[in-house]
Amino acid sequence: MVILPIISLIIIIMVLFTPIVNSTLIALGFIFISVVSSIISIKYASTAKGVNNKLAKVTINLCSVIIIMSMFALAFIIVLNVLTCLT
């Protein structure tokens, strides 16, 4: 239950710390995959029965962080594209 959000977090960190995103479409695809997997994990964690309550809370918090980081990554990509268009 926690593995998918951790993979998504690694993808978002890779997108954020890449100095020049060569392909915006690939980066947007990674962000979309991360957000969708986080939403699926939140839905699974909130409806799963017999799962440790603490683990479900950690998963939901991690997915919330991923969604917020993906918004920052999206803003970073937009700013980077605007700056490259201006120069």
PDB file of C-alpha atoms in Angstrom:
ATOM      1  CA  MET A   1       0.000   0.000   0.000  1.00  0.00           C
ATOM      2  CA  VAL A   2       2.910   2.350   0.649  1.00  0.00           C
ATOM      3  CA  ILE A   3       5.132   1.230  -2.244  1.00  0.00           C
ATOM      4  CA  LEU A   4       3.185   3.000  -5.009  1.00  0.00           C
ATOM      5  CA  PRO A   5       3.246   6.433  -3.309  1.00  0.00           C
ATOM      6  CA  ILE A   6       6.969   6.099  -2.617  1.00  0.00           C
ATOM      7  CA  ILE A   7       7.624   5.393  -6.302  1.00  0.00           C
ATOM      8  CA  SER A   8       5.463   8.396  -7.186  1.00  0.00           C
ATOM      9  CA  LEU A   9       7.411  10.572  -4.755  1.00  0.00           C
ATOM     10  CA  ILE A  10      10.701   9.511  -6.351  1.00  0.00           C
ATOM     11  CA  ILE A  11       9.331  10.381  -9.802  1.00  0.00           C
ATOM     12  CA  ILE A  12       8.190  13.831  -8.650  1.00  0.00           C
ATOM     13  CA  ILE A  13      11.576  14.508  -7.012  1.00  0.00           C
ATOM     14  CA  MET A  14      13.311  13.485 -10.245  1.00  0.00           C
ATOM     15  CA  VAL A  15      11.122  15.916 -12.214  1.00  0.00           C
ATOM     16  CA  LEU A  16      11.733  18.731  -9.709  1.00  0.00           C
ATOM     17  CA  PHE A  17      15.507  18.351  -9.553  1.00  0.00           C
ATOM     18  CA  THR A  18      16.112  17.938 -13.278  1.00  0.00           C
ATOM     19  CA  PRO A  19      17.740  21.222 -14.306  1.00  0.00           C
ATOM     20  CA  ILE A  20      16.382  21.169 -17.835  1.00  0.00           C
ATOM     21  CA  VAL A  21      13.307  19.108 -18.545  1.00  0.00           C
ATOM     22  CA  ASN A  22      13.968  17.987 -22.104  1.00  0.00           C
ATOM     23  CA  SER A  23      10.468  16.861 -22.837  1.00  0.00           C
ATOM     24  CA  THR A  24       7.638  18.628 -21.092  1.00  0.00           C
ATOM     25  CA  LEU A  25       5.171  15.998 -22.246  1.00  0.00           C
ATOM     26  CA  ILE A  26       7.118  13.213 -20.535  1.00  0.00           C
ATOM     27  CA  ALA A  27       7.333  15.237 -17.314  1.00  0.00           C
ATOM     28  CA  LEU A  28       3.604  15.975 -17.422  1.00  0.00           C
ATOM     29  CA  GLY A  29       2.954  12.267 -17.973  1.00  0.00           C
ATOM     30  CA  PHE A  30       5.016  11.398 -14.910  1.00  0.00           C
ATOM     31  CA  ILE A  31       3.123  13.989 -12.863  1.00  0.00           C
ATOM     32  CA  PHE A  32      -0.217  12.629 -14.084  1.00  0.00           C
ATOM     33  CA  ILE A  33       0.778   9.049 -13.254  1.00  0.00           C
ATOM     34  CA  SER A  34       1.917  10.125  -9.778  1.00  0.00           C
ATOM     35  CA  VAL A  35      -1.306  11.988  -9.019  1.00  0.00           C
ATOM     36  CA  VAL A  36      -3.514   9.151 -10.281  1.00  0.00           C
ATOM     37  CA  SER A  37      -1.582   6.531  -8.313  1.00  0.00           C
ATOM     38  CA  SER A  38      -1.805   8.722  -5.206  1.00  0.00           C
ATOM     39  CA  ILE A  39      -5.559   9.075  -5.587  1.00  0.00           C
ATOM     40  CA  ILE A  40      -5.897   5.309  -6.043  1.00  0.00           C
ATOM     41  CA  SER A  41      -3.752   4.712  -2.947  1.00  0.00           C
ATOM     42  CA  ILE A  42      -5.822   7.171  -0.899  1.00  0.00           C
ATOM     43  CA  LYS A  43      -9.017   5.441  -2.000  1.00  0.00           C
ATOM     44  CA  TYR A  44      -7.573   2.010  -1.183  1.00  0.00           C
ATOM     45  CA  ALA A  45      -6.204   3.145   2.187  1.00  0.00           C
ATOM     46  CA  SER A  46      -9.466   4.750   3.232  1.00  0.00           C
ATOM     47  CA  THR A  47     -11.640   1.763   2.272  1.00  0.00           C
ATOM     48  CA  ALA A  48      -9.347  -1.142   3.201  1.00  0.00           C
ATOM     49  CA  LYS A  49     -10.558  -3.250   6.083  1.00  0.00           C
ATOM     50  CA  GLY A  50      -8.208  -5.093   8.358  1.00  0.00           C
ATOM     51  CA  VAL A  51      -5.310  -2.829   7.481  1.00  0.00           C
ATOM     52  CA  ASN A  52      -3.237  -1.195  10.165  1.00  0.00           C
ATOM     53  CA  ASN A  53      -4.774   2.218  10.863  1.00  0.00           C
ATOM     54  CA  LYS A  54      -1.374   3.873  11.277  1.00  0.00           C
ATOM     55  CA  LEU A  55      -0.231   2.566   7.892  1.00  0.00           C
ATOM     56  CA  ALA A  56      -3.358   3.943   6.233  1.00  0.00           C
ATOM     57  CA  LYS A  57      -2.747   7.370   7.795  1.00  0.00           C
ATOM     58  CA  VAL A  58       0.875   7.349   6.648  1.00  0.00           C
ATOM     59  CA  THR A  59      -0.211   6.419   3.132  1.00  0.00           C
ATOM     60  CA  ILE A  60      -2.821   9.175   3.002  1.00  0.00           C
ATOM     61  CA  ASN A  61      -0.326  11.756   4.313  1.00  0.00           C
ATOM     62  CA  LEU A  62       2.323  10.623   1.837  1.00  0.00           C
ATOM     63  CA  CYS A  63      -0.149  10.834  -1.031  1.00  0.00           C
ATOM     64  CA  SER A  64      -1.153  14.333   0.030  1.00  0.00           C
ATOM     65  CA  VAL A  65       2.502  15.370  -0.047  1.00  0.00           C
ATOM     66  CA  ILE A  66       2.858  13.818  -3.506  1.00  0.00           C
ATOM     67  CA  ILE A  67      -0.134  15.735  -4.841  1.00  0.00           C
ATOM     68  CA  ILE A  68       1.207  19.028  -3.423  1.00  0.00           C
ATOM     69  CA  MET A  69       4.689  18.329  -4.814  1.00  0.00           C
ATOM     70  CA  SER A  70       3.217  17.530  -8.215  1.00  0.00           C
ATOM     71  CA  MET A  71       1.554  20.951  -8.231  1.00  0.00           C
ATOM     72  CA  PHE A  72       4.947  22.535  -7.508  1.00  0.00           C
ATOM     73  CA  ALA A  73       6.526  20.426 -10.256  1.00  0.00           C
ATOM     74  CA  LEU A  74       3.849  21.540 -12.700  1.00  0.00           C
ATOM     75  CA  ALA A  75       4.441  25.188 -11.777  1.00  0.00           C
ATOM     76  CA  PHE A  76       8.199  24.634 -12.155  1.00  0.00           C
ATOM     77  CA  ILE A  77       7.722  23.211 -15.645  1.00  0.00           C
ATOM     78  CA  ILE A  78       5.479  26.121 -16.665  1.00  0.00           C
ATOM     79  CA  VAL A  79       7.965  28.708 -15.361  1.00  0.00           C
ATOM     80  CA  LEU A  80      10.844  26.893 -17.054  1.00  0.00           C
ATOM     81  CA  ASN A  81       9.007  26.856 -20.383  1.00  0.00           C
ATOM     82  CA  VAL A  82       8.117  30.548 -20.097  1.00  0.00           C
ATOM     83  CA  LEU A  83      11.727  31.437 -19.309  1.00  0.00           C
ATOM     84  CA  THR A  84      13.049  29.416 -22.239  1.00  0.00           C
ATOM     85  CA  CYS A  85      10.522  31.053 -24.567  1.00  0.00           C
ATOM     86  CA  LEU A  86      11.598  34.531 -23.438  1.00  0.00           C
ATOM     87  CA  THR A  87      15.283  33.903 -24.071  1.00  0.00           C
TER      88      THR A  87
END
